[in-house]
Coordinates of C-alpha atoms and ligand atoms in Angstrom, one line a residue:
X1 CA 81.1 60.5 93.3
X2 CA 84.0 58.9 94.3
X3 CA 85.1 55.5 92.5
X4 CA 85.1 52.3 94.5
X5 CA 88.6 51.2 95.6
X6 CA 88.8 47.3 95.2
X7 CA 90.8 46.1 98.0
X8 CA 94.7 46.0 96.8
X9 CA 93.9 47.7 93.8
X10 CA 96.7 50.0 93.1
X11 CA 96.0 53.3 92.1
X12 CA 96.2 55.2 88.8
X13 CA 98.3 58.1 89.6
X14 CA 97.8 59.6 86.2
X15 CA 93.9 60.0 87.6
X16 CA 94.9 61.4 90.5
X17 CA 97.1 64.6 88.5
X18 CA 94.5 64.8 86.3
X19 CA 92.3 65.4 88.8
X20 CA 94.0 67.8 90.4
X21 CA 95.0 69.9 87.1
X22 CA 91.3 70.5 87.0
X23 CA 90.1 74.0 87.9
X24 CA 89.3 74.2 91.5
X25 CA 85.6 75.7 91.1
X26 CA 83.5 76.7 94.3
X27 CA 79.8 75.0 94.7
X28 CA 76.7 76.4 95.0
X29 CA 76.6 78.8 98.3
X30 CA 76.4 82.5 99.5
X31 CA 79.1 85.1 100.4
X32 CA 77.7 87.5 103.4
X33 CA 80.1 90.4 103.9
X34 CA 79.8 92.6 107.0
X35 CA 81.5 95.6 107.0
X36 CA 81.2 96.6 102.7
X37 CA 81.5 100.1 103.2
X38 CA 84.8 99.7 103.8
X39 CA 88.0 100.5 102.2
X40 CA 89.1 96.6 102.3
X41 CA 85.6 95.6 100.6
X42 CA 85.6 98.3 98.0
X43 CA 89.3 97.6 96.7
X44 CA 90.1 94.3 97.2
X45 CA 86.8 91.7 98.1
X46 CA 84.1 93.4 95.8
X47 CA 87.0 93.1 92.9
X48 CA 88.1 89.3 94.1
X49 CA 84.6 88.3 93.7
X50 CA 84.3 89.8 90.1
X51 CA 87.6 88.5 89.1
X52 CA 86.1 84.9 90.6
X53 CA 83.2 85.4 88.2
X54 CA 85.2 86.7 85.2
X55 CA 87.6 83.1 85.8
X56 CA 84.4 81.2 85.9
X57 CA 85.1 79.8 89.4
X58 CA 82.0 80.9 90.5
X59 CA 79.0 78.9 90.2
X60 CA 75.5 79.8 88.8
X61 CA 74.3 79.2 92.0
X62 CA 76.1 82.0 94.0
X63 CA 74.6 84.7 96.1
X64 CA 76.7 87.6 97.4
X65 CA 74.8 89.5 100.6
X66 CA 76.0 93.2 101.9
X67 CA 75.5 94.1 105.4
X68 CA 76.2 97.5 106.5
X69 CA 74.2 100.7 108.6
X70 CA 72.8 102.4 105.5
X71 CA 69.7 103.1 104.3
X72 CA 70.7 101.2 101.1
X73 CA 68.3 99.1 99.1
X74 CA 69.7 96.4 96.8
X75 CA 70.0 98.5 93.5
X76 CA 71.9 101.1 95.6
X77 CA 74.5 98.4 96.9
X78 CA 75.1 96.8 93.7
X79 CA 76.3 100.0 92.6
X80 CA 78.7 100.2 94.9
X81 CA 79.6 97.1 94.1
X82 CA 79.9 97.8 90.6
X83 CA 81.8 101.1 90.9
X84 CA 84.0 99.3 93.1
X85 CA 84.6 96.2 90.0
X86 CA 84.9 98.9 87.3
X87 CA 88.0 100.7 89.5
X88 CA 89.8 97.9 91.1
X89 CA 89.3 94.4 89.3
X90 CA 92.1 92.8 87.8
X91 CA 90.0 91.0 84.7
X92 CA 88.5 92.8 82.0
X93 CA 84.8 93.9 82.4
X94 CA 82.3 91.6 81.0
X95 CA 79.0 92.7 80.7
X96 CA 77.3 89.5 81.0
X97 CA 79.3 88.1 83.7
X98 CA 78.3 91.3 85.8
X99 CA 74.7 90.4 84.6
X100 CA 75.1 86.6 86.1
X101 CA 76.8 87.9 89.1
X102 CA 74.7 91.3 89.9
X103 CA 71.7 89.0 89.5
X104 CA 72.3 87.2 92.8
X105 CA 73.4 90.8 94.8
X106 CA 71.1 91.4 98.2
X107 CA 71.4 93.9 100.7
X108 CA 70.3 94.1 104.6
X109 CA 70.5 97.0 106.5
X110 CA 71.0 97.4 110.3
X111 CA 73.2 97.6 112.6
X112 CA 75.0 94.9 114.7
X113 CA 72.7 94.7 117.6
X114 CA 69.8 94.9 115.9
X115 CA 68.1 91.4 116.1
X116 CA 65.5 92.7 113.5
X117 CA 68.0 93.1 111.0
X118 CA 69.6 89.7 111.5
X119 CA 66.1 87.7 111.0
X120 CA 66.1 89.9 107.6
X121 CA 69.6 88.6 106.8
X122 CA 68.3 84.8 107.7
X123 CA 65.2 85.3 105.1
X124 CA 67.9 87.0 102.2
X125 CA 69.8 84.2 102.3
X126 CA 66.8 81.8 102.3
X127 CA 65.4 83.7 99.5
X128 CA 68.5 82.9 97.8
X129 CA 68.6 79.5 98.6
X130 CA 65.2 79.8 96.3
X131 CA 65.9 81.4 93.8
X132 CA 69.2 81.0 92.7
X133 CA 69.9 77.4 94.4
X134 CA 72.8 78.7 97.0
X135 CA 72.1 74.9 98.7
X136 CA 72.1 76.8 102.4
X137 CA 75.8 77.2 102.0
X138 CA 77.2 80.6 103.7
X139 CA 80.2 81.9 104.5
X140 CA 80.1 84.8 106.7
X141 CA 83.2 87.4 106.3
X142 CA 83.8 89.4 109.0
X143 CA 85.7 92.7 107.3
X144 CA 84.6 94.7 110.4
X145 CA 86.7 96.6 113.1
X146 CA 87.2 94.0 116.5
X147 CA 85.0 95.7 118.9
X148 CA 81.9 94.9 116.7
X149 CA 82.9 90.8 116.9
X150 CA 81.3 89.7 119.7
X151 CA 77.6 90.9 118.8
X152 CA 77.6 90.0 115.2
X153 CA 78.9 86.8 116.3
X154 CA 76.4 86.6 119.2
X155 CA 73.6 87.4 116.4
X156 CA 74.8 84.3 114.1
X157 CA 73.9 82.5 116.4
X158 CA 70.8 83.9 117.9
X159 CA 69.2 83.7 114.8
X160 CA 70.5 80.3 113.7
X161 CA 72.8 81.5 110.9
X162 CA 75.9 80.0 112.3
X163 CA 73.7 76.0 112.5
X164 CA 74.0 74.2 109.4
X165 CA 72.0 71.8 108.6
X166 CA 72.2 68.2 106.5
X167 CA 74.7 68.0 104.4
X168 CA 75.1 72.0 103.9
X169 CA 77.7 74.3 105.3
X170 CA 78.9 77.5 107.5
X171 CA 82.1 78.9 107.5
X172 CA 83.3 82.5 109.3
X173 CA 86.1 84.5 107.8
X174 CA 87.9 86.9 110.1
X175 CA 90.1 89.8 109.1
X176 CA 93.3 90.7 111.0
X177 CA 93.6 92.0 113.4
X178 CA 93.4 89.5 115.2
X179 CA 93.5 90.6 119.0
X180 CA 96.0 93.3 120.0
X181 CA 97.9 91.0 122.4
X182 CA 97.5 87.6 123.2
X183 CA 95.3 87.9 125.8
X184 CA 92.9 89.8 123.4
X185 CA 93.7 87.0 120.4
X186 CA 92.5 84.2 123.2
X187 CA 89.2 86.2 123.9
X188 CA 88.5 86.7 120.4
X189 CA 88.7 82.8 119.6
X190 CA 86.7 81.7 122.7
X191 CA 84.3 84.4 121.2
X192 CA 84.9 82.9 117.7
X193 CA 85.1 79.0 119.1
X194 CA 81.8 79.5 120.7
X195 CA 80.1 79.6 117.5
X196 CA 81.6 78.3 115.1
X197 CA 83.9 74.4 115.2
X198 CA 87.4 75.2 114.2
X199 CA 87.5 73.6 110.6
X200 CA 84.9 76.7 109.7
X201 CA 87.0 79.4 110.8
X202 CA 89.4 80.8 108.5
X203 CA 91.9 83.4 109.5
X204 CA 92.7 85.5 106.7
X205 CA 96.4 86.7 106.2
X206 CA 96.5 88.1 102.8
X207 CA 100.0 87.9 102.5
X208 CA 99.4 83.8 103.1
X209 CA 97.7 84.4 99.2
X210 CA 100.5 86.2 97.7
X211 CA 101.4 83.9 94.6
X212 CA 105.2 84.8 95.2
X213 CA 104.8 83.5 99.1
X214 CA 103.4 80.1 98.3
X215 CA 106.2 79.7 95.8
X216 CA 108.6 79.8 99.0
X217 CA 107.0 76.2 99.5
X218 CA 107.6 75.4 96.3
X219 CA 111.0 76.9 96.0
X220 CA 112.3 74.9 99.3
X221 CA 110.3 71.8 98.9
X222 CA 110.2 70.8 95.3
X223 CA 113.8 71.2 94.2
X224 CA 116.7 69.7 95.4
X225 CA 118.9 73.0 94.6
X226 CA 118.4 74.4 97.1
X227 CA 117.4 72.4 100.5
X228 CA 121.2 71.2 100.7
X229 CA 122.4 75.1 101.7
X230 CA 119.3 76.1 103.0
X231 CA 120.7 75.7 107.1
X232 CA 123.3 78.0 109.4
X233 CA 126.4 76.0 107.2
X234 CA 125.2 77.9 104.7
X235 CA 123.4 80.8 105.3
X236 CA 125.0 83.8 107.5
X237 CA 121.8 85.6 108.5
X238 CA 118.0 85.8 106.7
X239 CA 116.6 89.7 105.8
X240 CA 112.6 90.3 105.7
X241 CA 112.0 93.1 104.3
X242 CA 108.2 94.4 103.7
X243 CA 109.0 98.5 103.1
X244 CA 105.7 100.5 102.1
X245 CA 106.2 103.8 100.5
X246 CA 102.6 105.0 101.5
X247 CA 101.4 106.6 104.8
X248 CA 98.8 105.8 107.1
X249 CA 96.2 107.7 105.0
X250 CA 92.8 107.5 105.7
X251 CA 93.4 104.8 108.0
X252 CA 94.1 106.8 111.5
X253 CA 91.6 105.1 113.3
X254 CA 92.7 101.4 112.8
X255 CA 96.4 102.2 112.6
X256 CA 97.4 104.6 116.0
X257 CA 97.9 102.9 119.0
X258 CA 98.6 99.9 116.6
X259 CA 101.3 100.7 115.3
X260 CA 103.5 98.9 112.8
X261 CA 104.9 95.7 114.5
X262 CA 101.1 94.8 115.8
X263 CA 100.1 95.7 112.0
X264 CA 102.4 93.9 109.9
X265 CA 105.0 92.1 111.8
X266 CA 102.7 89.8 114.1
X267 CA 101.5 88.3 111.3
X268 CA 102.9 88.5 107.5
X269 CA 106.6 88.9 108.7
X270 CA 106.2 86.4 111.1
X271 CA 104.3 84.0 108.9
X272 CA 107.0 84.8 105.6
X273 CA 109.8 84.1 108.8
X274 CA 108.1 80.5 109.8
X275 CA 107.7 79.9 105.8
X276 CA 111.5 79.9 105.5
X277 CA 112.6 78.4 108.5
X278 CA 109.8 75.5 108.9
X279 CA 110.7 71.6 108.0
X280 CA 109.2 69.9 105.3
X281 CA 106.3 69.2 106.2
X282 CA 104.9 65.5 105.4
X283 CA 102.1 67.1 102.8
X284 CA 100.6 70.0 101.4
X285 CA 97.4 69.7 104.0
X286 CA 96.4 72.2 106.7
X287 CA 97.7 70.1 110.0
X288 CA 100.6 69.3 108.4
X289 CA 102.1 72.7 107.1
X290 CA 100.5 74.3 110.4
X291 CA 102.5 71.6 112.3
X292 CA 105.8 72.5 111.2
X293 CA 104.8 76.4 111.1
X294 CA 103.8 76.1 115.0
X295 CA 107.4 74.5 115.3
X296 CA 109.4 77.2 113.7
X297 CA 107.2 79.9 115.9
X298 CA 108.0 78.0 119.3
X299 CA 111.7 78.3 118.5
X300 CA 111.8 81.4 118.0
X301 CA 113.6 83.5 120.6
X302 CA 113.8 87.1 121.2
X303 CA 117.2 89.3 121.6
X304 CA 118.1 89.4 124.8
X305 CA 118.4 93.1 125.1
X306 CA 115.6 94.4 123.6
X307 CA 116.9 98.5 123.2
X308 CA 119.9 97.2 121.3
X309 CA 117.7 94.1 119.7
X310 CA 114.9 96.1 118.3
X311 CA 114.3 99.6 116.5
X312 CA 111.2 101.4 115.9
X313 CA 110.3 105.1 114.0
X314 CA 108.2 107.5 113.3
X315 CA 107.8 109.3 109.6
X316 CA 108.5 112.8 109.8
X317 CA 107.5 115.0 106.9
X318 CA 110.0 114.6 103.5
X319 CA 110.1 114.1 99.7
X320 CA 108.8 111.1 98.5
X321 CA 108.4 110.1 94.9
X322 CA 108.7 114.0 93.9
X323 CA 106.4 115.3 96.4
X324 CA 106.5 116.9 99.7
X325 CA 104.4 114.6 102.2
X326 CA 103.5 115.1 105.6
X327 CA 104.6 113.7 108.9
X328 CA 102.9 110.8 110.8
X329 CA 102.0 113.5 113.7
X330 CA 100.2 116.0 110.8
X331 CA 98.0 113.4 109.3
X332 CA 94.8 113.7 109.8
X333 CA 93.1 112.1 112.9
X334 CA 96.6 111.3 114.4
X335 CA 97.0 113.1 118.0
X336 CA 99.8 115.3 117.7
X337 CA 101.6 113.5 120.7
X338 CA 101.3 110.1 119.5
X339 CA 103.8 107.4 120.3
X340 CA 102.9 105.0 117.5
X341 CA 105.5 103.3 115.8
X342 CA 105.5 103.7 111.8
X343 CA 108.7 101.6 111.1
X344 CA 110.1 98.9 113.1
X345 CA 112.8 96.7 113.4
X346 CA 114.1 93.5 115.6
X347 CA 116.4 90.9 115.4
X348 CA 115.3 87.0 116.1
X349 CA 116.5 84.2 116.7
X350 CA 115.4 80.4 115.9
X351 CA 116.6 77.9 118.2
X352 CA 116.5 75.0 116.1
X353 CA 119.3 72.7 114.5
X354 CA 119.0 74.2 111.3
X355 CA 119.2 78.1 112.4
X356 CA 120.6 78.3 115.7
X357 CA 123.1 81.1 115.6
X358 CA 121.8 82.9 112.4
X359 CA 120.0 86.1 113.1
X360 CA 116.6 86.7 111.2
X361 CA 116.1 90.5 110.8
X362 CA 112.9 91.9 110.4
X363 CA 112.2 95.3 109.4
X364 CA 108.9 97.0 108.2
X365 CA 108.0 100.9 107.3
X366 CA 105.5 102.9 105.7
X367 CA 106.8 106.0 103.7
X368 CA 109.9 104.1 103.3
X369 CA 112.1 104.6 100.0
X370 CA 110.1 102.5 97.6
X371 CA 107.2 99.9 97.8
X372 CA 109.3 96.5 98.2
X373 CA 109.2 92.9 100.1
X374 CA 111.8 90.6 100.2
X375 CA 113.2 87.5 101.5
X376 CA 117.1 87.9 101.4
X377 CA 119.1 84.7 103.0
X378 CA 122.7 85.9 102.7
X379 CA 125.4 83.5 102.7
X380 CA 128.6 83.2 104.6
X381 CA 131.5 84.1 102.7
X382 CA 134.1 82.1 101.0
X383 CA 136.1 80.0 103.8
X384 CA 139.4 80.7 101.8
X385 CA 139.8 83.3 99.5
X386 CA 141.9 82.5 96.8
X387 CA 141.6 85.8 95.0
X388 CA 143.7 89.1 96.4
X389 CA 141.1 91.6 98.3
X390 CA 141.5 93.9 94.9
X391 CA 139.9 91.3 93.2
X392 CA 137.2 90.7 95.2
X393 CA 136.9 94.4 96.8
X394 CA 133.6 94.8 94.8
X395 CA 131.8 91.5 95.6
X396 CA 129.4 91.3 98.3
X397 CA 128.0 88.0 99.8
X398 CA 126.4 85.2 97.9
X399 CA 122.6 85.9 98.3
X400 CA 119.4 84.3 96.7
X401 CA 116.8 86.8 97.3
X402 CA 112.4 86.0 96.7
X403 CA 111.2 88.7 95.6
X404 CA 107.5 88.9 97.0
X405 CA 106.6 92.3 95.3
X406 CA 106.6 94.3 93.0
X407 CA 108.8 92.6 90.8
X408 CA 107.6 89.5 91.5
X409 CA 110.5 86.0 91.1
X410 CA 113.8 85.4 92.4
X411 CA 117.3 86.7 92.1
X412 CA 120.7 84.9 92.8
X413 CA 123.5 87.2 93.7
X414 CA 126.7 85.5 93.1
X415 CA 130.3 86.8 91.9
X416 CA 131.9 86.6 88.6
X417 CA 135.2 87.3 86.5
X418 CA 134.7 91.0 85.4
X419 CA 135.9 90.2 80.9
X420 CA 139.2 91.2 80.9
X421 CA 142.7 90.5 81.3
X422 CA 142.9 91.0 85.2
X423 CA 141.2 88.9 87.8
X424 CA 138.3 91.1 88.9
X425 CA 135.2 89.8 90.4
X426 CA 132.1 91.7 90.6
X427 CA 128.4 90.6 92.0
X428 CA 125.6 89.7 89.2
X429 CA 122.2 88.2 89.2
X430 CA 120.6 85.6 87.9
X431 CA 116.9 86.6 87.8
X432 CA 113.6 84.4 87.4
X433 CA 110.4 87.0 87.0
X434 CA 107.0 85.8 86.6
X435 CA 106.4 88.3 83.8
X436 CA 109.1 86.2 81.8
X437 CA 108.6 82.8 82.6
X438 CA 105.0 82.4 82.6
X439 CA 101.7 83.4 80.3
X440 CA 99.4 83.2 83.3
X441 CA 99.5 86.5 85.3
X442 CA 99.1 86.2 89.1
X443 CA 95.6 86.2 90.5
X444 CA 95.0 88.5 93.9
X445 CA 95.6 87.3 97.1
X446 CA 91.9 87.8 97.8
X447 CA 90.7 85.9 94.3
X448 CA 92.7 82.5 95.8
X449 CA 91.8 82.9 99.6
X450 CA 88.1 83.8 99.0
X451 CA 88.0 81.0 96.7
X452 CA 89.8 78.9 99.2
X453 CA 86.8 79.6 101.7
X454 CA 84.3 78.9 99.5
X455 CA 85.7 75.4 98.5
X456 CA 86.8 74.7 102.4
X457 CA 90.5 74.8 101.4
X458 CA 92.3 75.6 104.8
X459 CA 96.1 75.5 104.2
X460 CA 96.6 79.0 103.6
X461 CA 94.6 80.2 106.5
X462 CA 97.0 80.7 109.9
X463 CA 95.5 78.5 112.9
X464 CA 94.5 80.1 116.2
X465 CA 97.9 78.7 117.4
X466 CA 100.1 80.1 114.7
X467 CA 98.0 83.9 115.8
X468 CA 99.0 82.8 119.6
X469 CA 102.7 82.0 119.1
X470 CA 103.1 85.5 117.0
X471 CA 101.3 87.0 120.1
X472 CA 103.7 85.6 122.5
X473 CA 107.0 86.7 120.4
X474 CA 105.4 90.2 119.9
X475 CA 103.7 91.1 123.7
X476 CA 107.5 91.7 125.7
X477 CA 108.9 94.1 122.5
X478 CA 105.8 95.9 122.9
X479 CA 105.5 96.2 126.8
X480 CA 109.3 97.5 126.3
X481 CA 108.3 100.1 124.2
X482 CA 105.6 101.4 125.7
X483 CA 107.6 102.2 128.8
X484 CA 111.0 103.1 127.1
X485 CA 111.1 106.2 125.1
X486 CA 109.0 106.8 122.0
X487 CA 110.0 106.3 118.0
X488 CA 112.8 107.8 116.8
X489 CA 112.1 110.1 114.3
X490 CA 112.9 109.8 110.3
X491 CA 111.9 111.2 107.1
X492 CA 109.4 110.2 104.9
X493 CA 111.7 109.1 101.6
X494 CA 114.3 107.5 103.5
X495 CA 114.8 104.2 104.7
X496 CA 113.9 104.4 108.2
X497 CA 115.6 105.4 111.4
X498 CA 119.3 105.7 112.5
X499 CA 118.5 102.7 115.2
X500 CA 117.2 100.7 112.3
X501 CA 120.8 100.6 110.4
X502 CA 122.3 100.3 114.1
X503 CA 120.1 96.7 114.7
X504 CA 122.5 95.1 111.7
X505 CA 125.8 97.4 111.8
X506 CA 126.3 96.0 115.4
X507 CA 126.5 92.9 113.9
X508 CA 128.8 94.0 111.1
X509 CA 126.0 93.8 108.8
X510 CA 123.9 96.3 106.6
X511 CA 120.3 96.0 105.2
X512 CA 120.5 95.5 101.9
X513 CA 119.0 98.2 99.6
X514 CA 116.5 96.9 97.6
Ligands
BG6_1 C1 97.8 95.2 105.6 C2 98.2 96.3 106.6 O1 97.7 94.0 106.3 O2 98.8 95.1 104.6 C3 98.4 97.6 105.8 O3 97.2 96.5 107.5 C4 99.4 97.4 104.7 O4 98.9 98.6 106.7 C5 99.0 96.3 103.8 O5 99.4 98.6 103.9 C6 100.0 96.0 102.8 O6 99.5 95.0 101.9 P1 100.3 94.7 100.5 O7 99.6 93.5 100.0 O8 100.0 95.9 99.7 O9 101.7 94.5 100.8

């Protein structure tokens, strides 16, 4: 219960860090998850929510419902559920947390349309409301491909799911993607908004969960080292970088006629872009970091020629990590004439104060060299160079480079005096690595935004506007691609396409090589 405030008191601010050091610990309620026979559920949500357990963020009072079309009873989904803990989670196993946890499983079978199914799903949860004290509490995770949207959300609220009542709760989650242009994004939330008020709805964006991306907040807006340089005085042009070294895999049907910008840059490039170039915002609440997000996005501004301005590819068969791997257009369930883009490339703009002039470059690939995202801001140069260009001949630009993953921290590239007795000056790093500097490992994106949903903690969830302003930059590069050309070919291995190196060497710039 909160304290009563006597008027002019002033408060304790110990209290209030105290408070706030405390574990964040979700209240009674109960997960539904539509969609757990897919990949998505089996290696990342199943895992979160053991992982939840095993931290003891979960509460005794916690049911977790599958909903899928199989002719599964309970026992048979809990060991999928199981199997899927026992591969993929990130804690240890622990016997009787899986006891406490398996305890509350439940599944309902049926498909989407089926109303009969749905009343089963609305006496499950009630059931669990019984007898394991969920408090009428759901959230409802939608981990389901788009076209099956509209009827499950139709059914929530047939059948009275989506209504809370008193002082109890209901809260949708919704997996990218969302839409495939903004036309399609503003149908879905009108589809969305019609059941559900806008503070239930939370957008997931995994990449929004990444430990190493909320630490770009932290990095800009708790130290003073850097906010000072971080502006076009300083900085000659901003890198993002999210390379994959896998292929499409067994994901043909979701990812052709997607393609890589809808898949990756609409949203986590564009979200780790607006993270760098936002304001401070005035706290760390929802409105106010989505206020200076939706800023950043509105100033954003494409290139003006968009051949020259953008790049896009498509993996051809090559060596990668000592094997031979197939092309994009000999995977299996990709049509062999397929204009999808596997790599692409573009160079933005942000037409504010701070970045005007500074070109952001975005790039993104699958069977790319090596797994790796960055954030590089590169700096200008040295106005005056007192050093002769032997000196200097092997020292690039000053760069401070956030490493989102693998190797998860933060490098500064700077020059020094090579030890000796001539003036030589070579790059180094200074390095800050989680491994190093902390005890606590990282949890999993989906271990903090699950939690997040459960609690009601919005700020890491991207608001229907941020999704709309990422349409609106996105829509002309793809209506220019789909009626110039097709991806330019390159091999898996490599680092993309010869149009991808042209984007920066027109500018006199190269990607760096991470
Ligand atoms: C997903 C994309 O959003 O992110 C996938 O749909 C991609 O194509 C994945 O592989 C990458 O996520 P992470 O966390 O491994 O960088």
């Amino acid at each position: 219960m909160k304290e009563p405030v006597m008027p002019g008191a002033v408060p304790n601010p110990l209290r209030s860090v105290l408070d706030r050091r405390l574990p964040r610990i979700a209240g009674p309620c109960v997960l539904v998850l539509f969609g757990v026979t897919g990949d998505l559920s089996r290696k990342k949500l199943l895992p979160a929510i053991y992982d939840l357990a095993n931290r003891g963020l979960l509460p005794p009072g916690f049911g977790l419902v599958g909903f899928a079309r199989r002719d599964w009873a309970d026992q048979d989904f809990t060991q999928v559920a199981y199997d899927a803990v026992r591969t993929h989670a990130r804690t240890p196993f622990r016997e009787d947390v899986w006891r406490q946890l398996s305890e509350g499983v439940r599944f309902v079978p049926g498909e989407a349309h089926d109303d009969a199914a749905f009343d089963a799903l609305v006496r499950t949860v009630r059931e669990l409301d019984e007898s394991r004290g969920t408090g009428g509490n759901y959230a409802f995770y939608l981990s389901l491909p788009p076209k099956l949207f509209p009827t499950v959300l139709t059914q929530l609220k047939r059948s009275g799911l989506a209504e809370s009542s008193g002082d109890s709760w209901r809260r949708v989650v919704i997996e990218k993607p969302f839409g495939h242009d903004l036309a399609s994004a503003q149908e879905l939330n009108a589809l969305v908004d019609d059941v559900f008020p806008p503070h239930s709805v939370f957008r997931i964006d995994h990449y929004l969960g990444k430990e190493t991306v909320q630490n770009l907040l932290a990095l800009r807006f708790s130290n003073t080292l850097f906010e000072p340089i971080w502006n076009r005085s300083y900085i000659d042009h901003v890198q993002i970088t999210m390379a994959e070294d896998i292929g499409v895999g067994g994901r043909a049907g979701y990812y052709d006629g997607i393609g890589a910008a809808r898949d990756v840059i609409q949203n986590h490039l564009l979200q780790l872009l607006a993270l760098v170039a936002m304001e401070e915002p005035l706290s760390f609440t929802a409105d106010a970091i989505r206020a200076e997000k939706v800023k950043a996005l509105s100033a954003v501004q494409l290139p003006d020629d968009l051949a020259t301005g953008t790049a896009r590819g498509q993996y051809t068969a090559g060596w990668q990590g000592g094997a031979w791997v197939p092309g994009y257009l000999e995977e299996e369930g990709i049509p062999p004439n397929s204009t999808t883009e596997t790599y692409a490339a573009m160079r933005l703009g942000v037409n504010t104060r701070r970045w005007a002039g500074v070109p952001f470059y975005l790039r993104t690939g699958k069977r790319l060299g090596r797994r790796v995202t960055e954030v590089a801001l590169v700096f200008h140069r040295t106005a005056n160079q007192v050093f002769d260009h032997v000196a200097t001949a092997n020292q690039g630009a000053n760069s401070l480079v956030i490493r989102i993953q693998p190797d998860e921290g933060v490098t500064l590239r700077f020059g020094s005096k090579v030890p000796g007795t001539a003036m030589e000056v070579r790059d180094v790093s200074m390095d800050f690595s989680y491994g190093a500097s902390f005890t606590e490992t990282s949890p999993e994106a989906y271990e903090r935004l699950i939690l997040d949903v459960l609690i009601g903690d919005p700020p890491l969830f991207p608001h229907q506007e941020e999704v709309e302003l990422s349409w609106r930059i996105l829509d002309p590069v793809e209506e220019f691609w789909a009626k110039n050309g097709r991806p330019e070919p390159y091999p898996a291995g490599s680092w993309g396409p010869p149009s991808g190196h042209e984007l920066l060497a027109r500018d006199n710039r190269t990607w760096r090589r991470p």
